[in-house]
CSV table of N, CA and C in Angstrom, one decimal:
chain,number,residue,atom,x,y,z
C,4,MET,N,106.5,45.2,105.9
C,4,MET,CA,105.7,44.4,104.9
C,4,MET,C,104.6,45.6,104.9
C,5,ALA,N,104.2,45.6,103.4
C,5,ALA,CA,103.1,46.4,102.8
C,5,ALA,C,102.3,45.6,102.0
C,6,LYS,N,100.8,45.6,102.1
C,6,LYS,CA,99.5,44.8,101.4
C,6,LYS,C,98.9,46.2,100.5
C,7,TYR,N,99.1,45.6,99.0
C,7,TYR,CA,98.4,47.0,98.1
C,7,TYR,C,96.9,46.8,98.4
C,8,ILE,N,96.6,47.8,98.8
C,8,ILE,CA,94.8,48.0,98.9
C,8,ILE,C,94.4,48.9,97.7
C,9,GLN,N,94.5,49.8,97.2
C,9,GLN,CA,93.9,50.3,95.9
C,9,GLN,C,94.8,51.5,95.5
C,10,LYS,N,94.4,52.0,94.1
C,10,LYS,CA,95.4,52.6,93.3
C,10,LYS,C,95.5,53.9,94.1
C,11,GLY,N,94.8,54.5,94.8
C,11,GLY,CA,94.9,55.6,95.5
C,11,GLY,C,94.4,57.0,95.0
C,12,ASN,N,93.8,57.0,93.7
C,12,ASN,CA,93.2,58.4,93.4
C,12,ASN,C,91.9,58.7,93.8
C,13,THR,N,91.1,57.5,94.1
C,13,THR,CA,90.0,57.5,94.9
C,13,THR,C,90.3,56.8,96.2
C,14,ILE,N,89.5,57.3,97.4
C,14,ILE,CA,89.7,56.5,98.8
C,14,ILE,C,88.4,56.1,99.2
C,15,ASP,N,87.9,55.0,99.9
C,15,ASP,CA,86.9,54.6,100.5
C,15,ASP,C,86.8,55.8,101.7
C,16,TYR,N,85.6,56.5,102.1
C,16,TYR,CA,85.0,57.0,102.7
C,16,TYR,C,83.3,57.1,103.6
C,17,THR,N,83.5,57.1,104.6
C,17,THR,CA,82.0,56.6,105.5
C,17,THR,C,81.8,58.0,105.6
C,18,ALA,N,80.3,58.1,105.0
C,18,ALA,CA,80.0,59.6,105.3
C,18,ALA,C,79.0,59.7,106.6
C,19,THR,N,79.1,60.9,107.5
C,19,THR,CA,78.7,61.2,108.6
C,19,THR,C,77.4,61.8,108.6
C,20,ALA,N,77.4,62.0,107.4
C,20,ALA,CA,76.0,63.0,106.8
C,20,ALA,C,75.9,62.7,105.5
C,21,ALA,N,74.9,62.7,104.6
C,21,ALA,CA,74.5,62.5,103.4
C,21,ALA,C,75.6,63.6,102.7
C,22,ILE,N,76.0,62.9,101.4
C,22,ILE,CA,76.8,63.7,100.8
C,22,ILE,C,76.7,63.6,98.9
C,23,ALA,N,76.5,64.9,98.7
C,23,ALA,CA,76.2,64.7,97.0
C,23,ALA,C,77.2,64.7,96.3
C,24,ALA,N,77.0,63.9,94.9
C,24,ALA,CA,78.3,63.9,94.1
C,24,ALA,C,78.9,65.4,93.6
C,25,GLY,N,80.2,65.6,93.7
C,25,GLY,CA,80.7,66.6,93.8
C,25,GLY,C,80.9,67.7,94.8
C,26,ASP,N,80.6,67.3,95.7
C,26,ASP,CA,80.5,67.4,97.1
C,26,ASP,C,81.9,67.7,97.5
C,27,VAL,N,82.5,69.0,98.1
C,27,VAL,CA,84.0,68.8,98.4
C,27,VAL,C,84.0,68.5,100.2
C,28,VAL,N,84.7,67.8,100.2
C,28,VAL,CA,84.4,66.9,101.7
C,28,VAL,C,86.2,67.2,102.3
C,29,SER,N,86.0,68.0,103.6
C,29,SER,CA,87.3,68.2,104.2
C,29,SER,C,87.5,67.1,105.1
C,30,LEU,N,89.2,66.4,105.0
C,30,LEU,CA,89.6,65.6,105.3
C,30,LEU,C,91.1,66.2,106.6
C,31,GLY,N,90.6,67.3,107.1
C,31,GLY,CA,91.1,67.8,108.1
C,31,GLY,C,92.6,68.4,107.4
C,32,SER,N,93.3,67.5,106.7
C,32,SER,CA,94.5,68.4,106.3
C,32,SER,C,94.7,68.6,105.2
C,33,ARG,N,93.4,67.6,104.0
C,33,ARG,CA,93.2,67.9,102.5
C,33,ARG,C,91.7,67.4,102.5
C,34,ILE,N,91.3,67.8,101.2
C,34,ILE,CA,90.4,67.5,100.5
C,34,ILE,C,90.0,66.6,99.9
C,35,GLY,N,88.9,65.9,99.6
C,35,GLY,CA,88.6,64.9,98.6
C,35,GLY,C,87.1,65.3,98.0
C,36,VAL,N,86.7,65.0,96.9
C,36,VAL,CA,85.5,65.5,96.0
C,36,VAL,C,84.8,64.2,96.4
C,37,ALA,N,83.3,63.9,96.5
C,37,ALA,CA,83.0,62.8,96.2
C,37,ALA,C,82.6,62.3,94.9
C,38,ALA,N,83.0,61.2,94.5
C,38,ALA,CA,82.6,60.8,93.0
C,38,ALA,C,81.3,60.4,92.6
C,39,GLY,N,80.1,60.3,93.5
C,39,GLY,CA,78.7,60.3,93.5
C,39,GLY,C,77.9,60.0,95.0
C,40,ASP,N,77.0,60.3,94.9
C,40,ASP,CA,76.4,60.2,96.1
C,40,ASP,C,76.6,59.3,97.0
C,41,ILE,N,76.7,59.5,98.6
C,41,ILE,CA,77.1,59.0,99.5
C,41,ILE,C,75.7,58.8,100.5
C,42,PRO,N,75.3,58.1,101.1
C,42,PRO,CA,74.4,58.0,101.9
C,42,PRO,C,74.8,58.3,103.5
C,43,ALA,N,74.3,59.0,104.4
C,43,ALA,CA,74.9,58.8,105.8
C,43,ALA,C,75.0,57.5,106.0
C,44,GLY,N,76.2,57.2,106.9
C,44,GLY,CA,76.6,56.0,107.3
C,44,GLY,C,77.0,55.3,106.5
C,45,ALA,N,77.1,55.4,105.2
C,45,ALA,CA,77.3,54.8,103.7
C,45,ALA,C,78.9,54.9,103.7
C,46,VAL,N,79.7,53.6,102.8
C,46,VAL,CA,80.8,54.1,102.4
C,46,VAL,C,80.9,54.7,101.1
C,47,GLY,N,81.4,55.2,100.4
C,47,GLY,CA,81.8,55.7,99.1
C,47,GLY,C,83.1,56.2,98.6
C,48,ALA,N,82.7,56.7,97.4
C,48,ALA,CA,84.4,57.4,97.0
C,48,ALA,C,84.4,58.1,96.9
C,49,LEU,N,85.8,59.1,97.4
C,49,LEU,CA,86.3,60.4,97.2
C,49,LEU,C,87.5,60.4,96.2
C,50,SER,N,87.6,61.3,95.4
C,50,SER,CA,88.3,61.1,94.6
C,50,SER,C,89.6,62.0,95.3
C,51,VAL,N,90.7,61.9,95.2
C,51,VAL,CA,91.6,62.8,96.0
C,51,VAL,C,92.6,63.1,95.3
C,52,GLU,N,92.9,63.1,94.1
C,52,GLU,CA,93.7,63.5,92.8
C,52,GLU,C,92.8,64.2,91.6
C,53,GLY,N,93.4,64.9,91.1
C,53,GLY,CA,93.2,65.4,89.7
C,53,GLY,C,92.7,66.9,90.0
C,54,VAL,N,92.1,67.3,88.9
C,54,VAL,CA,91.6,68.7,88.8
C,54,VAL,C,90.1,68.6,88.7
C,55,PHE,N,89.8,69.8,89.8
C,55,PHE,CA,88.6,70.5,89.8
C,55,PHE,C,87.8,71.7,89.9
C,56,GLU,N,86.9,72.0,89.2
C,56,GLU,CA,86.4,73.2,89.3
C,56,GLU,C,85.5,73.3,90.4
C,57,ILE,N,86.0,74.4,91.5
C,57,ILE,CA,85.5,74.4,93.0
C,57,ILE,C,85.1,76.1,93.2
C,58,ASP,N,83.9,75.9,93.6
C,58,ASP,CA,83.3,77.5,93.9
C,58,ASP,C,84.4,78.1,94.5
C,59,LYS,N,84.3,79.5,94.4
C,59,LYS,CA,85.7,80.3,95.3
C,59,LYS,C,85.0,81.3,96.3
C,60,THR,N,85.6,81.8,96.9
C,60,THR,CA,85.3,83.1,97.4
C,60,THR,C,85.0,84.4,96.3
C,61,ALA,N,84.2,85.0,96.5
C,61,ALA,CA,83.6,86.2,95.8
C,61,ALA,C,84.5,87.4,95.8
C,62,SER,N,85.0,88.0,94.9
C,62,SER,CA,85.9,89.0,94.8
C,62,SER,C,87.2,88.5,95.2
C,63,LEU,N,87.6,87.3,95.0
C,63,LEU,CA,89.1,86.8,95.2
C,63,LEU,C,89.5,86.5,94.0
C,64,ALA,N,90.7,87.1,93.3
C,64,ALA,CA,91.5,86.6,92.4
C,64,ALA,C,92.6,85.6,92.6
C,65,ILE,N,92.9,84.9,91.8
C,65,ILE,CA,93.6,83.8,91.9
C,65,ILE,C,94.7,83.5,91.0
C,66,ALA,N,95.6,83.6,90.8
C,66,ALA,CA,96.8,83.4,89.7
C,66,ALA,C,97.2,81.9,89.9
C,67,VAL,N,97.6,81.6,88.6
C,67,VAL,CA,98.1,80.0,88.4
C,67,VAL,C,99.2,79.7,89.3
C,68,GLY,N,98.9,79.0,89.8
C,68,GLY,CA,100.3,78.7,90.6
C,68,GLY,C,100.1,78.7,92.4
C,69,ASP,N,99.0,79.8,92.4
C,69,ASP,CA,98.7,79.9,94.0
C,69,ASP,C,98.5,78.8,94.6
C,70,ALA,N,98.7,78.7,96.0
C,70,ALA,CA,98.2,77.7,96.8
C,70,ALA,C,96.7,78.2,97.4
C,71,VAL,N,95.9,76.9,97.0
C,71,VAL,CA,94.5,77.5,97.8
C,71,VAL,C,94.3,76.4,98.8
C,72,TYR,N,93.0,77.0,99.5
C,72,TYR,CA,92.6,76.1,100.4
C,72,TYR,C,91.1,76.2,100.6
C,73,PHE,N,90.4,75.3,101.5
C,73,PHE,CA,88.8,75.1,101.4
C,73,PHE,C,88.6,75.8,102.7
C,74,ASN,N,87.4,76.5,102.4
C,74,ASN,CA,86.7,76.7,103.9
C,74,ASN,C,85.5,76.0,104.0
C,75,ALA,N,85.2,75.4,105.3
C,75,ALA,CA,84.5,74.5,105.0
C,75,ALA,C,83.2,75.1,105.2
C,76,ALA,N,83.2,75.8,106.1
C,76,ALA,CA,81.8,76.7,106.1
C,76,ALA,C,81.2,77.4,105.2
C,77,SER,N,82.0,77.9,104.4
C,77,SER,CA,81.4,78.2,103.1
C,77,SER,C,81.4,77.9,102.1
C,78,LYS,N,82.2,76.6,102.3
C,78,LYS,CA,82.3,75.8,101.1
C,78,LYS,C,82.8,75.9,99.5
C,79,THR,N,84.0,77.1,100.0
C,79,THR,CA,84.6,77.7,98.9
C,79,THR,C,86.2,77.7,99.2
C,80,VAL,N,86.8,78.0,98.1
C,80,VAL,CA,88.0,78.0,98.1
C,80,VAL,C,88.7,79.6,98.1
C,81,THR,N,89.6,79.3,99.4
C,81,THR,CA,90.3,80.7,99.8
C,81,THR,C,91.8,80.3,99.3
C,82,LYS,N,92.4,81.9,100.0
C,82,LYS,CA,93.7,81.7,99.9
C,82,LYS,C,94.5,82.0,101.5
C,83,THR,N,93.3,81.6,102.5
C,83,THR,CA,94.0,81.6,103.9
C,83,THR,C,94.6,80.4,104.0
C,84,ASN,N,95.6,80.6,104.8
C,84,ASN,CA,96.3,79.3,104.8
C,84,ASN,C,96.2,78.7,106.3
C,85,THR,N,94.9,79.4,106.9
C,85,THR,CA,94.4,78.7,108.1
C,85,THR,C,93.3,77.6,107.6
C,86,ASP,N,92.4,77.8,106.7
C,86,ASP,CA,91.7,76.8,105.9
C,86,ASP,C,92.3,75.5,105.8
C,87,VAL,N,91.5,74.7,105.2
C,87,VAL,CA,92.3,73.4,104.8
C,87,VAL,C,92.6,73.4,103.7
C,88,PRO,N,93.9,72.7,103.5
C,88,PRO,CA,94.9,72.9,102.2
C,88,PRO,C,94.2,72.1,101.2
C,89,ALA,N,93.5,72.6,100.2
C,89,ALA,CA,93.1,72.3,98.8
C,89,ALA,C,94.1,71.8,97.9
C,90,GLY,N,95.4,72.4,97.6
C,90,GLY,CA,96.0,72.1,96.5
C,90,GLY,C,96.7,73.6,95.5
C,91,TRP,N,96.4,73.1,94.3
C,91,TRP,CA,97.2,74.5,93.9
C,91,TRP,C,96.0,74.9,92.7
C,92,ALA,N,96.3,76.2,92.0
C,92,ALA,CA,94.9,76.9,91.1
C,92,ALA,C,95.9,76.5,89.8
C,93,VAL,N,95.5,75.8,88.8
C,93,VAL,CA,95.8,75.2,87.5
C,93,VAL,C,95.7,76.2,86.6
C,94,ALA,N,94.6,77.2,86.8
C,94,ALA,CA,94.2,78.4,86.1
C,94,ALA,C,93.5,79.7,86.8
C,95,ALA,N,94.2,80.6,86.1
C,95,ALA,CA,93.6,81.8,86.7
C,95,ALA,C,92.4,81.7,86.9
C,96,ALA,N,92.2,82.8,87.9
C,96,ALA,CA,90.5,82.8,88.4
C,96,ALA,C,90.6,84.3,88.7
C,97,ALA,N,89.9,85.2,88.1
C,97,ALA,CA,89.3,86.7,87.9
C,97,ALA,C,88.4,86.8,89.4
C,98,ALA,N,88.8,88.1,90.0
C,98,ALA,CA,87.6,88.1,91.2
C,98,ALA,C,86.3,88.0,90.8
C,99,ALA,N,86.2,88.1,89.7
C,99,ALA,CA,84.4,88.3,88.9
C,99,ALA,C,84.2,87.0,89.0
C,100,ASP,N,85.1,85.9,89.0
C,100,ASP,CA,84.7,84.4,88.5
C,100,ASP,C,84.1,83.7,90.1
C,101,THR,N,83.3,82.9,89.4
C,101,THR,CA,82.7,82.2,90.6
C,101,THR,C,83.6,81.0,90.9
C,102,VAL,N,84.3,80.5,90.3
C,102,VAL,CA,85.1,79.2,90.6
C,102,VAL,C,86.4,79.5,90.2
C,103,VAL,N,87.5,78.3,90.6
C,103,VAL,CA,88.6,78.1,90.0
C,103,VAL,C,88.9,76.8,90.0
C,104,ARG,N,89.9,76.4,89.2
C,104,ARG,CA,90.3,75.2,88.8
C,104,ARG,C,91.2,75.0,89.8
C,105,VAL,N,91.1,73.6,90.3
C,105,VAL,CA,92.2,73.4,91.3
C,105,VAL,C,92.9,72.1,91.1
C,106,LYS,N,94.0,71.7,91.2
C,106,LYS,CA,94.6,70.5,91.2
C,106,LYS,C,94.5,70.0,92.9
C,107,ILE,N,94.0,69.1,93.0
C,107,ILE,CA,94.0,68.7,94.7
C,107,ILE,C,94.9,67.0,94.3
C,108,GLY,N,95.6,66.6,95.5
C,108,GLY,CA,96.1,65.6,95.3
C,108,GLY,C,97.7,65.5,96.1
């Protein structure tokens, strides 16, 4: 038996440290983006579906459709498959660009 909880484009998340709106949060095997500020110890919403513009690793070119990952230490998108899976690029990002558009979920 299943019981409906929520739509699923956002999830409840208990912050272990303060999180600012727009911060990318590693969930181990995927990422979420804070929908608003979440104080340490409080429950807030993480968006787990959608397209987000996220900082990327400097000098890294990314093509549309590339699988991308999130490095929690540098807080940037990479193409390194040992980092946390983030999703895929929905727009190309040149090496000189500082952000990339990522479809998460």
